[in-house]
Amino acid sequence: MRKPMLAGNWKMNKTRDEAISFCLGVSGKLPLDVECVVCAPAIILRDLVKRAPSNLAVGAQNMDYHDSGAFTGEISPIMLKDTAVSYVILGHSERRAYYNETDETVNLKVKKALEYDLKPIVCVGEVLEERESNKTNEVLKRQVLKAFEGVEIANPADVVVAYEPVWAIGTGKNASSDMAEDACKYIRDVLRTIYADKADEIRILYGGSVKPVNIKEYMSKPNVDGALVGGASLQADSFVELCNYQK
Ligand code: 13P
């Protein structure tokens, strides 16, 4: 009942022309039974929305939680809405580590995103020391409960959580599929404590060194509904392969 999702996070990569070539490269090759998404730098979103094939959704990688105002360099939810993107990544570990994103600001952003009908992809995940000291579940519980504090979810299919263990991002050291399943199942259990009847409809993705060679293994797990992919989403061929993991 949960539609699988394959979301690329391009991070700070690709110019407008590169994004357009990517669209040409994936055109006609993406499956209809997987929701395919690319989350791109804000400055190319408008062009990407225009050029993306109909079964490729577009998302942003961050946004501010104010509607407008004196926040130099920031992008508001109204501006994202104006570019017609569908998704927005919130609370990515790189934003938490380098740009002071906190559980509190993630919570404000989740509320704002939903207010403007932008579908949030909320990232959570532990750092290596936390995993090694058996604190993974504690961290996930804190991050999930705070991100969704006071958040009303009308349509659970429009809310996505991504489990991204920080130690697995961009390192080539992917979490095993059992680790991913355990964490995603735990996140769903935490979601169930807030959204009793809706938690089974919320999609939970795994992210961290996902590649065409390991995607199938993750997708075979019952609580892993998809993947959030950095490096391997940048090339059209590799993205097409990831999205077609069933073939
Ligand atoms: P990599 O797939 O490059 O490890 O990045 C994962 C990630 O951070 C996706 O948001």
PDB file of C-alpha atoms and ligand atoms in Angstrom:
ATOM      1  CA  MET A   1       0.000   0.000   0.000  1.00  0.00           C
ATOM      2  CA  ARG A   2       3.016   2.311   0.315  1.00  0.00           C
ATOM      3  CA  LYS A   3       4.312   3.282  -3.108  1.00  0.00           C
ATOM      4  CA  PRO A   4       8.084   2.740  -3.268  1.00  0.00           C
ATOM      5  CA  MET A   5      10.138   5.906  -3.624  1.00  0.00           C
ATOM      6  CA  LEU A   6      13.551   6.529  -5.093  1.00  0.00           C
ATOM      7  CA  ALA A   7      14.738  10.033  -4.312  1.00  0.00           C
ATOM      8  CA  GLY A   8      18.016  11.503  -5.515  1.00  0.00           C
ATOM      9  CA  ASN A   9      19.671  14.189  -3.418  1.00  0.00           C
ATOM     10  CA  TRP A  10      21.996  16.062  -5.726  1.00  0.00           C
ATOM     11  CA  LYS A  11      23.414  18.153  -2.878  1.00  0.00           C
ATOM     12  CA  MET A  12      25.582  21.018  -4.251  1.00  0.00           C
ATOM     13  CA  ASN A  13      25.976  19.504  -7.710  1.00  0.00           C
ATOM     14  CA  LYS A  14      24.767  20.290 -11.220  1.00  0.00           C
ATOM     15  CA  THR A  15      24.308  23.420 -13.261  1.00  0.00           C
ATOM     16  CA  ARG A  16      21.103  24.096 -15.172  1.00  0.00           C
ATOM     17  CA  ASP A  17      22.510  22.566 -18.368  1.00  0.00           C
ATOM     18  CA  GLU A  18      23.665  19.447 -16.524  1.00  0.00           C
ATOM     19  CA  ALA A  19      20.217  19.079 -14.972  1.00  0.00           C
ATOM     20  CA  ILE A  20      18.576  19.367 -18.384  1.00  0.00           C
ATOM     21  CA  SER A  21      20.887  16.681 -19.833  1.00  0.00           C
ATOM     22  CA  PHE A  22      19.976  14.470 -16.882  1.00  0.00           C
ATOM     23  CA  CYS A  23      16.276  14.896 -17.736  1.00  0.00           C
ATOM     24  CA  LEU A  24      16.939  13.903 -21.340  1.00  0.00           C
ATOM     25  CA  GLY A  25      18.963  10.923 -20.114  1.00  0.00           C
ATOM     26  CA  VAL A  26      16.203   9.508 -17.902  1.00  0.00           C
ATOM     27  CA  SER A  27      13.279  10.385 -20.146  1.00  0.00           C
ATOM     28  CA  GLY A  28      11.171   7.346 -21.065  1.00  0.00           C
ATOM     29  CA  LYS A  29      13.224   5.088 -18.764  1.00  0.00           C
ATOM     30  CA  LEU A  30      11.605   5.580 -15.355  1.00  0.00           C
ATOM     31  CA  PRO A  31       9.060   3.100 -14.006  1.00  0.00           C
ATOM     32  CA  LEU A  32       5.497   4.170 -13.188  1.00  0.00           C
ATOM     33  CA  ASP A  33       5.115   2.019 -10.098  1.00  0.00           C
ATOM     34  CA  VAL A  34       7.996   3.711  -8.236  1.00  0.00           C
ATOM     35  CA  GLU A  35       7.836   7.362  -7.265  1.00  0.00           C
ATOM     36  CA  CYS A  36      11.019   8.875  -8.710  1.00  0.00           C
ATOM     37  CA  VAL A  37      12.216  12.212  -7.345  1.00  0.00           C
ATOM     38  CA  VAL A  38      15.277  14.431  -7.666  1.00  0.00           C
ATOM     39  CA  CYS A  39      16.047  17.075  -5.043  1.00  0.00           C
ATOM     40  CA  ALA A  40      18.162  19.776  -6.613  1.00  0.00           C
ATOM     41  CA  PRO A  41      19.828  23.105  -5.765  1.00  0.00           C
ATOM     42  CA  ALA A  42      17.213  25.871  -5.496  1.00  0.00           C
ATOM     43  CA  ILE A  43      18.578  27.907  -8.384  1.00  0.00           C
ATOM     44  CA  ILE A  44      17.798  25.198 -10.964  1.00  0.00           C
ATOM     45  CA  LEU A  45      14.448  24.022  -9.589  1.00  0.00           C
ATOM     46  CA  ARG A  46      12.284  26.036 -11.951  1.00  0.00           C
ATOM     47  CA  ASP A  47      14.087  24.729 -15.045  1.00  0.00           C
ATOM     48  CA  LEU A  48      14.061  21.222 -13.681  1.00  0.00           C
ATOM     49  CA  VAL A  49      10.309  21.265 -13.064  1.00  0.00           C
ATOM     50  CA  LYS A  50       9.816  22.437 -16.650  1.00  0.00           C
ATOM     51  CA  ARG A  51      12.103  19.794 -18.178  1.00  0.00           C
ATOM     52  CA  ALA A  52      11.524  16.751 -15.968  1.00  0.00           C
ATOM     53  CA  PRO A  53       9.590  13.894 -17.538  1.00  0.00           C
ATOM     54  CA  SER A  54       6.072  13.527 -16.139  1.00  0.00           C
ATOM     55  CA  ASN A  55       6.974  10.651 -13.816  1.00  0.00           C
ATOM     56  CA  LEU A  56       9.953  12.448 -12.270  1.00  0.00           C
ATOM     57  CA  ALA A  57       8.986  14.656  -9.332  1.00  0.00           C
ATOM     58  CA  VAL A  58      11.211  17.512  -8.210  1.00  0.00           C
ATOM     59  CA  GLY A  59      12.160  18.543  -4.692  1.00  0.00           C
ATOM     60  CA  ALA A  60      14.224  21.163  -2.893  1.00  0.00           C
ATOM     61  CA  GLN A  61      16.958  20.372  -0.357  1.00  0.00           C
ATOM     62  CA  ASN A  62      16.073  22.861   2.375  1.00  0.00           C
ATOM     63  CA  MET A  63      13.894  25.895   3.097  1.00  0.00           C
ATOM     64  CA  ASP A  64      13.425  28.554   5.735  1.00  0.00           C
ATOM     65  CA  TYR A  65      10.503  28.354   8.156  1.00  0.00           C
ATOM     66  CA  HIS A  66       9.411  31.972   7.741  1.00  0.00           C
ATOM     67  CA  ASP A  67       7.025  33.104   4.997  1.00  0.00           C
ATOM     68  CA  SER A  68       9.188  36.081   4.041  1.00  0.00           C
ATOM     69  CA  GLY A  69      11.344  38.783   5.586  1.00  0.00           C
ATOM     70  CA  ALA A  70      14.877  39.847   6.426  1.00  0.00           C
ATOM     71  CA  PHE A  71      16.640  36.469   6.162  1.00  0.00           C
ATOM     72  CA  THR A  72      19.455  37.078   3.713  1.00  0.00           C
ATOM     73  CA  GLY A  73      20.255  34.095   1.533  1.00  0.00           C
ATOM     74  CA  GLU A  74      17.260  32.009   2.550  1.00  0.00           C
ATOM     75  CA  ILE A  75      14.475  30.504   0.431  1.00  0.00           C
ATOM     76  CA  SER A  76      10.896  30.578   1.727  1.00  0.00           C
ATOM     77  CA  PRO A  77       8.183  27.944   1.377  1.00  0.00           C
ATOM     78  CA  ILE A  78       6.201  30.429  -0.734  1.00  0.00           C
ATOM     79  CA  MET A  79       9.114  30.664  -3.177  1.00  0.00           C
ATOM     80  CA  LEU A  80       9.390  26.880  -3.367  1.00  0.00           C
ATOM     81  CA  LYS A  81       5.672  26.618  -3.972  1.00  0.00           C
ATOM     82  CA  ASP A  82       6.080  29.186  -6.738  1.00  0.00           C
ATOM     83  CA  THR A  83       8.600  26.941  -8.525  1.00  0.00           C
ATOM     84  CA  ALA A  84       6.028  24.100  -8.390  1.00  0.00           C
ATOM     85  CA  VAL A  85       8.275  21.600  -6.637  1.00  0.00           C
ATOM     86  CA  SER A  86       6.543  18.755  -4.823  1.00  0.00           C
ATOM     87  CA  TYR A  87       9.050  17.777  -2.136  1.00  0.00           C
ATOM     88  CA  VAL A  88      11.514  19.373   0.240  1.00  0.00           C
ATOM     89  CA  ILE A  89      14.269  17.591   2.177  1.00  0.00           C
ATOM     90  CA  LEU A  90      14.375  18.812   5.784  1.00  0.00           C
ATOM     91  CA  GLY A  91      16.959  18.158   8.487  1.00  0.00           C
ATOM     92  CA  HIS A  92      19.589  16.511   6.317  1.00  0.00           C
ATOM     93  CA  SER A  93      22.603  15.596   8.460  1.00  0.00           C
ATOM     94  CA  GLU A  94      24.840  17.891   6.408  1.00  0.00           C
ATOM     95  CA  ARG A  95      22.585  20.824   7.341  1.00  0.00           C
ATOM     96  CA  ARG A  96      22.555  19.687  10.956  1.00  0.00           C
ATOM     97  CA  ALA A  97      26.367  19.391  10.988  1.00  0.00           C
ATOM     98  CA  TYR A  98      27.385  22.502   8.987  1.00  0.00           C
ATOM     99  CA  TYR A  99      24.467  24.960   9.179  1.00  0.00           C
ATOM    100  CA  ASN A 100      23.109  24.699  12.712  1.00  0.00           C
ATOM    101  CA  GLU A 101      19.945  22.827  11.820  1.00  0.00           C
ATOM    102  CA  THR A 102      18.388  21.523  15.038  1.00  0.00           C
ATOM    103  CA  ASP A 103      15.474  19.293  15.959  1.00  0.00           C
ATOM    104  CA  GLU A 104      13.563  22.497  16.774  1.00  0.00           C
ATOM    105  CA  THR A 105      14.139  24.166  13.397  1.00  0.00           C
ATOM    106  CA  VAL A 106      13.301  20.909  11.625  1.00  0.00           C
ATOM    107  CA  ASN A 107       9.986  20.873  13.495  1.00  0.00           C
ATOM    108  CA  LEU A 108       9.204  24.473  12.440  1.00  0.00           C
ATOM    109  CA  LYS A 109      10.084  23.614   8.848  1.00  0.00           C
ATOM    110  CA  VAL A 110       7.929  20.466   8.779  1.00  0.00           C
ATOM    111  CA  LYS A 111       4.941  22.540   9.937  1.00  0.00           C
ATOM    112  CA  LYS A 112       5.615  25.219   7.317  1.00  0.00           C
ATOM    113  CA  ALA A 113       6.113  22.732   4.517  1.00  0.00           C
ATOM    114  CA  LEU A 114       2.770  21.071   5.217  1.00  0.00           C
ATOM    115  CA  GLU A 115       1.074  24.465   5.531  1.00  0.00           C
ATOM    116  CA  TYR A 116       2.125  25.131   1.926  1.00  0.00           C
ATOM    117  CA  ASP A 117       1.417  21.632   0.612  1.00  0.00           C
ATOM    118  CA  LEU A 118       5.090  20.845   0.151  1.00  0.00           C
ATOM    119  CA  LYS A 119       5.805  17.207   0.961  1.00  0.00           C
ATOM    120  CA  PRO A 120       8.588  16.941   3.548  1.00  0.00           C
ATOM    121  CA  ILE A 121      11.334  14.309   3.430  1.00  0.00           C
ATOM    122  CA  VAL A 122      12.486  14.456   7.040  1.00  0.00           C
ATOM    123  CA  CYS A 123      16.003  13.113   7.613  1.00  0.00           C
ATOM    124  CA  VAL A 124      17.053  11.467  10.853  1.00  0.00           C
ATOM    125  CA  GLY A 125      20.036   9.337  11.773  1.00  0.00           C
ATOM    126  CA  GLU A 126      22.762   8.703  14.304  1.00  0.00           C
ATOM    127  CA  VAL A 127      26.475   9.503  14.142  1.00  0.00           C
ATOM    128  CA  LEU A 128      29.069   6.748  14.545  1.00  0.00           C
ATOM    129  CA  GLU A 129      29.730   7.318  18.262  1.00  0.00           C
ATOM    130  CA  GLU A 130      26.007   7.099  18.962  1.00  0.00           C
ATOM    131  CA  ARG A 131      25.728   3.788  17.127  1.00  0.00           C
ATOM    132  CA  GLU A 132      28.815   2.425  18.865  1.00  0.00           C
ATOM    133  CA  SER A 133      27.430   3.352  22.279  1.00  0.00           C
ATOM    134  CA  ASN A 134      24.050   1.740  21.491  1.00  0.00           C
ATOM    135  CA  LYS A 135      22.235   5.051  21.377  1.00  0.00           C
ATOM    136  CA  THR A 136      20.782   4.699  17.871  1.00  0.00           C
ATOM    137  CA  ASN A 137      17.186   4.190  18.960  1.00  0.00           C
ATOM    138  CA  GLU A 138      17.379   6.928  21.561  1.00  0.00           C
ATOM    139  CA  VAL A 139      18.608   9.398  18.917  1.00  0.00           C
ATOM    140  CA  LEU A 140      16.012   8.320  16.349  1.00  0.00           C
ATOM    141  CA  LYS A 141      13.213   8.606  18.892  1.00  0.00           C
ATOM    142  CA  ARG A 142      14.270  12.117  19.920  1.00  0.00           C
ATOM    143  CA  GLN A 143      14.655  13.315  16.329  1.00  0.00           C
ATOM    144  CA  VAL A 144      11.348  11.840  15.131  1.00  0.00           C
ATOM    145  CA  LEU A 145       9.271  12.962  18.137  1.00  0.00           C
ATOM    146  CA  LYS A 146      10.646  16.500  17.939  1.00  0.00           C
ATOM    147  CA  ALA A 147      10.349  16.780  14.143  1.00  0.00           C
ATOM    148  CA  PHE A 148       6.659  15.866  14.331  1.00  0.00           C
ATOM    149  CA  GLU A 149       5.769  17.602  17.600  1.00  0.00           C
ATOM    150  CA  GLY A 150       2.393  19.288  17.152  1.00  0.00           C
ATOM    151  CA  VAL A 151       2.271  18.309  13.467  1.00  0.00           C
ATOM    152  CA  GLU A 152      -1.109  17.302  12.086  1.00  0.00           C
ATOM    153  CA  ILE A 153      -0.821  14.920   9.169  1.00  0.00           C
ATOM    154  CA  ALA A 154      -3.793  15.038   6.818  1.00  0.00           C
ATOM    155  CA  ASN A 155      -2.371  12.794   4.127  1.00  0.00           C
ATOM    156  CA  PRO A 156       0.257  10.324   5.380  1.00  0.00           C
ATOM    157  CA  ALA A 157       1.294   9.435   1.822  1.00  0.00           C
ATOM    158  CA  ASP A 158       2.648  12.993   1.550  1.00  0.00           C
ATOM    159  CA  VAL A 159       5.032  12.629   4.488  1.00  0.00           C
ATOM    160  CA  VAL A 160       8.356  10.837   4.133  1.00  0.00           C
ATOM    161  CA  VAL A 161      11.011  10.054   6.722  1.00  0.00           C
ATOM    162  CA  ALA A 162      14.531   9.144   5.642  1.00  0.00           C
ATOM    163  CA  TYR A 163      16.768   7.123   7.933  1.00  0.00           C
ATOM    164  CA  GLU A 164      20.300   8.195   7.073  1.00  0.00           C
ATOM    165  CA  PRO A 165      22.991   6.971   9.471  1.00  0.00           C
ATOM    166  CA  VAL A 166      25.556   9.751   9.284  1.00  0.00           C
ATOM    167  CA  TRP A 167      28.483   7.307   9.192  1.00  0.00           C
ATOM    168  CA  ALA A 168      27.102   5.752   6.003  1.00  0.00           C
ATOM    169  CA  ILE A 169      26.707   8.962   4.009  1.00  0.00           C
ATOM    170  CA  GLY A 170      29.202   9.381   1.207  1.00  0.00           C
ATOM    171  CA  THR A 171      31.583   6.940   2.848  1.00  0.00           C
ATOM    172  CA  GLY A 172      30.882   3.795   0.839  1.00  0.00           C
ATOM    173  CA  LYS A 173      30.219   2.099   4.217  1.00  0.00           C
ATOM    174  CA  ASN A 174      26.544   1.383   3.777  1.00  0.00           C
ATOM    175  CA  ALA A 175      24.481   0.044   6.663  1.00  0.00           C
ATOM    176  CA  SER A 176      23.510  -3.598   6.218  1.00  0.00           C
ATOM    177  CA  SER A 177      19.967  -4.157   5.028  1.00  0.00           C
ATOM    178  CA  ASP A 178      19.142  -5.643   8.451  1.00  0.00           C
ATOM    179  CA  MET A 179      20.403  -2.512  10.207  1.00  0.00           C
ATOM    180  CA  ALA A 180      18.324  -0.377   7.842  1.00  0.00           C
ATOM    181  CA  GLU A 181      15.247  -2.532   8.450  1.00  0.00           C
ATOM    182  CA  ASP A 182      15.670  -2.420  12.243  1.00  0.00           C
ATOM    183  CA  ALA A 183      15.992   1.367  12.234  1.00  0.00           C
ATOM    184  CA  CYS A 184      13.114   1.930   9.786  1.00  0.00           C
ATOM    185  CA  LYS A 185      10.881  -0.415  11.786  1.00  0.00           C
ATOM    186  CA  TYR A 186      11.810   1.402  14.987  1.00  0.00           C
ATOM    187  CA  ILE A 187      11.008   4.771  13.348  1.00  0.00           C
ATOM    188  CA  ARG A 188       7.616   3.404  12.298  1.00  0.00           C
ATOM    189  CA  ASP A 189       6.970   2.238  15.878  1.00  0.00           C
ATOM    190  CA  VAL A 190       7.789   5.743  17.134  1.00  0.00           C
ATOM    191  CA  LEU A 191       5.506   7.265  14.485  1.00  0.00           C
ATOM    192  CA  ARG A 192       2.759   4.891  15.607  1.00  0.00           C
ATOM    193  CA  THR A 193       2.865   6.418  19.095  1.00  0.00           C
ATOM    194  CA  ILE A 194       1.842   9.778  17.574  1.00  0.00           C
ATOM    195  CA  TYR A 195      -0.130   8.741  14.477  1.00  0.00           C
ATOM    196  CA  ALA A 196      -1.712   5.465  15.517  1.00  0.00           C
ATOM    197  CA  ASP A 197      -3.805   4.954  12.406  1.00  0.00           C
ATOM    198  CA  LYS A 198      -1.495   6.623   9.872  1.00  0.00           C
ATOM    199  CA  ALA A 199       2.001   5.328  10.626  1.00  0.00           C
ATOM    200  CA  ASP A 200       1.577   2.402   8.246  1.00  0.00           C
ATOM    201  CA  GLU A 201       1.032   4.780   5.345  1.00  0.00           C
ATOM    202  CA  ILE A 202       4.065   7.005   5.967  1.00  0.00           C
ATOM    203  CA  ARG A 203       7.008   6.078   3.769  1.00  0.00           C
ATOM    204  CA  ILE A 204      10.373   5.503   5.381  1.00  0.00           C
ATOM    205  CA  LEU A 205      13.482   5.547   3.196  1.00  0.00           C
ATOM    206  CA  TYR A 206      17.013   4.381   3.836  1.00  0.00           C
ATOM    207  CA  GLY A 207      19.912   6.588   2.755  1.00  0.00           C
ATOM    208  CA  GLY A 208      23.691   6.162   2.899  1.00  0.00           C
ATOM    209  CA  SER A 209      25.876   4.771   0.098  1.00  0.00           C
ATOM    210  CA  VAL A 210      22.933   3.247  -1.789  1.00  0.00           C
ATOM    211  CA  LYS A 211      23.997   2.071  -5.254  1.00  0.00           C
ATOM    212  CA  PRO A 212      22.515   0.043  -8.100  1.00  0.00           C
ATOM    213  CA  VAL A 213      24.277  -3.064  -6.682  1.00  0.00           C
ATOM    214  CA  ASN A 214      22.674  -2.875  -3.222  1.00  0.00           C
ATOM    215  CA  ILE A 215      19.278  -1.216  -3.804  1.00  0.00           C
ATOM    216  CA  LYS A 216      17.406  -4.473  -4.331  1.00  0.00           C
ATOM    217  CA  GLU A 217      18.532  -5.850  -0.986  1.00  0.00           C
ATOM    218  CA  TYR A 218      17.226  -2.772   0.882  1.00  0.00           C
ATOM    219  CA  MET A 219      13.965  -2.780  -1.024  1.00  0.00           C
ATOM    220  CA  SER A 220      13.331  -6.396  -0.027  1.00  0.00           C
ATOM    221  CA  LYS A 221      12.879  -5.292   3.592  1.00  0.00           C
ATOM    222  CA  PRO A 222       9.304  -4.760   4.775  1.00  0.00           C
ATOM    223  CA  ASN A 223       9.820  -1.392   6.487  1.00  0.00           C
ATOM    224  CA  VAL A 224      12.185   0.119   3.921  1.00  0.00           C
ATOM    225  CA  ASP A 225       9.937   1.867   1.413  1.00  0.00           C
ATOM    226  CA  GLY A 226      12.628   3.410  -0.712  1.00  0.00           C
ATOM    227  CA  ALA A 227      15.970   5.144  -0.758  1.00  0.00           C
ATOM    228  CA  LEU A 228      17.421   8.627  -0.571  1.00  0.00           C
ATOM    229  CA  VAL A 229      20.529   8.552  -2.716  1.00  0.00           C
ATOM    230  CA  GLY A 230      23.364  11.058  -3.035  1.00  0.00           C
ATOM    231  CA  GLY A 231      26.350  10.142  -5.220  1.00  0.00           C
ATOM    232  CA  ALA A 232      24.681   7.370  -7.237  1.00  0.00           C
ATOM    233  CA  SER A 233      21.780   9.642  -8.228  1.00  0.00           C
ATOM    234  CA  LEU A 234      23.948  12.100 -10.143  1.00  0.00           C
ATOM    235  CA  GLN A 235      24.372  10.140 -13.366  1.00  0.00           C
ATOM    236  CA  ALA A 236      21.245   9.511 -15.430  1.00  0.00           C
ATOM    237  CA  ASP A 237      22.147   5.865 -16.128  1.00  0.00           C
ATOM    238  CA  SER A 238      22.751   5.048 -12.502  1.00  0.00           C
ATOM    239  CA  PHE A 239      19.542   6.843 -11.429  1.00  0.00           C
ATOM    240  CA  VAL A 240      17.548   4.905 -14.029  1.00  0.00           C
ATOM    241  CA  GLU A 241      19.072   1.649 -12.752  1.00  0.00           C
ATOM    242  CA  LEU A 242      18.208   2.519  -9.144  1.00  0.00           C
ATOM    243  CA  CYS A 243      14.608   3.366 -10.024  1.00  0.00           C
ATOM    244  CA  ASN A 244      14.251   0.138 -11.998  1.00  0.00           C
ATOM    245  CA  TYR A 245      15.530  -2.033  -9.120  1.00  0.00           C
ATOM    246  CA  GLN A 246      12.602  -4.420  -9.645  1.00  0.00           C
ATOM    247  CA  LYS A 247      13.764  -5.388 -13.137  1.00  0.00           C
TER     248      LYS A 247
HETATM  249  P1  13P B   1      25.328   9.035  -0.531  1.00  0.00           P
HETATM  250  O1  13P B   1      24.309   8.194  -1.274  1.00  0.00           O
HETATM  251  O2  13P B   1      26.264   9.754  -1.426  1.00  0.00           O
HETATM  252  O3  13P B   1      25.970   8.245   0.555  1.00  0.00           O
HETATM  253  O4  13P B   1      24.490  10.207   0.211  1.00  0.00           O
HETATM  254  C1  13P B   1      23.384   9.871   0.952  1.00  0.00           C
HETATM  255  C2  13P B   1      22.646  11.112   1.306  1.00  0.00           C
HETATM  256  O5  13P B   1      23.104  11.921   2.074  1.00  0.00           O
HETATM  257  C3  13P B   1      21.345  11.332   0.676  1.00  0.00           C
HETATM  258  O6  13P B   1      20.662  12.393   1.269  1.00  0.00           O
END
